[in-house]
Amino acid sequence: MRTPTRRHNDVVAVRYYHLRLSLKEKRAGIVAMEVDVALPNQHGYIPDISLLYGDQAQPLLTPEGKIRGAPYLVVEVISPTTRMRDTVHKLRAYYEAWYWLIDSENLTAQE
C-alpha cells in the first residue's frame, strides 16, 4: 500500500482537528488518528480517524491505546489508490460503526 499524499494528510488533519475540538468542548469522547481497530467480526484496520463516544470510549481502549470493538464513527479519506478498498471492503467490515468517506480529490463526503 502506498503512503498517503500530502493532500490526504491535510484532509485527515482538518477533520481530526474539528472533531477533537467539538468533543473536547463537550467532554464527550475520544478521537484517534491511525490507531489499530480490531472489530468484533475479526477484521482489523487502521482507519484515518476513529471516534469513541461517551461511555463507549474507555471499555474499547486497550492499555496500549488500541481499539477493540466497533468505534462510534470511522472516517476514511479516499484517495484514487484506496477507493475500492475504502468504499467496498472496509464499508462491509465497519457495518456496526457510523462510516464517513471523504474524497480527497473533490472534498465530498458521504455516509
Tab-separated table of C-alpha atoms in Angstrom:
chain	number	residue	atom	x	y	z
A	1	MET	CA	0.000	0.000	0.000
A	2	ARG	CA	1.284	3.446	-0.888
A	3	THR	CA	1.908	6.147	1.651
A	4	PRO	CA	-0.766	8.855	1.811
A	5	THR	CA	-0.393	12.023	-0.229
A	6	ARG	CA	0.049	15.388	1.401
A	7	ARG	CA	-3.488	16.337	0.364
A	8	HIS	CA	-4.844	13.179	2.002
A	9	ASN	CA	-2.995	14.011	5.220
A	10	ASP	CA	-4.237	17.613	5.131
A	11	VAL	CA	-7.857	16.447	4.809
A	12	VAL	CA	-7.403	13.992	7.693
A	13	ALA	CA	-5.745	16.638	9.871
A	14	VAL	CA	-8.510	19.208	9.359
A	15	ARG	CA	-11.306	16.704	10.036
A	16	TYR	CA	-9.458	15.356	13.100
A	17	TYR	CA	-8.943	18.860	14.468
A	18	HIS	CA	-12.632	19.770	14.162
A	19	LEU	CA	-13.876	16.500	15.668
A	20	ARG	CA	-11.417	16.732	18.546
A	21	LEU	CA	-12.298	20.357	19.244
A	22	SER	CA	-16.003	19.561	19.273
A	23	LEU	CA	-15.633	16.574	21.614
A	24	LYS	CA	-13.174	18.341	23.913
A	25	GLU	CA	-15.619	21.215	24.477
A	26	LYS	CA	-18.360	18.751	25.394
A	27	ARG	CA	-16.073	16.229	27.127
A	28	ALA	CA	-17.957	13.656	25.138
A	29	GLY	CA	-15.411	11.168	23.836
A	30	ILE	CA	-12.059	10.402	22.248
A	31	VAL	CA	-10.812	10.983	18.705
A	32	ALA	CA	-7.859	8.933	17.468
A	33	MET	CA	-5.826	9.048	14.259
A	34	GLU	CA	-4.494	5.889	12.646
A	35	VAL	CA	-4.997	3.559	15.594
A	36	ASP	CA	-5.365	-0.221	15.232
A	37	VAL	CA	-9.031	-1.235	15.357
A	38	ALA	CA	-9.923	-4.897	15.939
A	39	LEU	CA	-13.577	-5.342	15.034
A	40	PRO	CA	-15.938	-7.941	16.530
A	41	ASN	CA	-16.210	-9.597	13.082
A	42	GLN	CA	-12.486	-10.486	13.240
A	43	HIS	CA	-11.459	-7.795	10.720
A	44	GLY	CA	-8.761	-5.346	11.650
A	45	TYR	CA	-7.979	-1.993	10.090
A	46	ILE	CA	-6.221	1.265	10.801
A	47	PRO	CA	-8.762	3.935	9.847
A	48	ASP	CA	-7.726	7.531	9.279
A	49	ILE	CA	-9.881	8.650	12.216
A	50	SER	CA	-11.814	6.741	14.889
A	51	LEU	CA	-14.226	8.360	17.298
A	52	LEU	CA	-15.248	6.746	20.561
A	53	TYR	CA	-18.261	8.488	22.020
A	54	GLY	CA	-19.378	8.853	25.613
A	55	ASP	CA	-19.390	5.782	27.842
A	56	GLN	CA	-18.227	3.647	24.917
A	57	ALA	CA	-14.717	5.123	24.964
A	58	GLN	CA	-12.985	3.545	27.950
A	59	PRO	CA	-14.199	-0.075	27.564
A	60	LEU	CA	-12.960	-0.204	23.952
A	61	LEU	CA	-9.463	1.165	24.591
A	62	THR	CA	-6.687	-1.266	25.427
A	63	PRO	CA	-3.800	-0.286	27.727
A	64	GLU	CA	-1.693	0.155	24.560
A	65	GLY	CA	-4.197	2.673	23.173
A	66	LYS	CA	-5.639	0.364	20.520
A	67	ILE	CA	-9.359	-0.076	19.946
A	68	ARG	CA	-11.071	-3.439	20.469
A	69	GLY	CA	-14.610	-3.262	19.082
A	70	ALA	CA	-16.537	-1.020	16.715
A	71	PRO	CA	-15.907	2.715	17.139
A	72	TYR	CA	-18.899	5.050	17.140
A	73	LEU	CA	-17.567	6.760	13.991
A	74	VAL	CA	-14.914	5.819	11.457
A	75	VAL	CA	-13.618	8.366	8.951
A	76	GLU	CA	-11.695	7.299	5.863
A	77	VAL	CA	-10.273	9.763	3.363
A	78	ILE	CA	-10.473	8.193	-0.067
A	79	SER	CA	-7.599	8.527	-2.472
A	80	PRO	CA	-7.593	7.190	-6.038
A	81	THR	CA	-5.458	4.219	-4.984
A	82	THR	CA	-7.662	3.285	-1.988
A	83	ARG	CA	-11.126	3.884	-3.470
A	84	MET	CA	-12.149	0.219	-3.875
A	85	ARG	CA	-10.803	-0.861	-0.505
A	86	ASP	CA	-12.428	2.064	1.362
A	87	THR	CA	-15.802	2.050	-0.417
A	88	VAL	CA	-16.395	-1.697	-0.580
A	89	HIS	CA	-14.222	-3.832	1.690
A	90	LYS	CA	-13.986	-1.523	4.696
A	91	LEU	CA	-17.611	-0.438	4.379
A	92	ARG	CA	-18.700	-4.051	4.843
A	93	ALA	CA	-16.342	-4.552	7.786
A	94	TYR	CA	-17.455	-1.409	9.616
A	95	TYR	CA	-21.168	-2.236	9.491
A	96	GLU	CA	-21.502	-1.600	13.261
A	97	ALA	CA	-19.963	1.881	13.072
A	98	TRP	CA	-21.076	5.130	11.533
A	99	TYR	CA	-18.804	5.382	8.465
A	100	TRP	CA	-17.809	8.619	6.707
A	101	LEU	CA	-15.974	8.638	3.415
A	102	ILE	CA	-14.312	11.875	2.325
A	103	ASP	CA	-12.981	12.122	-1.216
A	104	SER	CA	-9.566	13.773	-1.112
A	105	GLU	CA	-9.848	14.965	-4.716
A	106	ASN	CA	-13.150	16.860	-4.617
A	107	LEU	CA	-13.713	17.027	-0.819
A	108	THR	CA	-17.178	15.485	-0.994
A	109	ALA	CA	-18.360	13.402	1.925
A	110	GLN	CA	-20.761	10.507	2.155
A	111	GLU	CA	-22.065	8.344	4.963
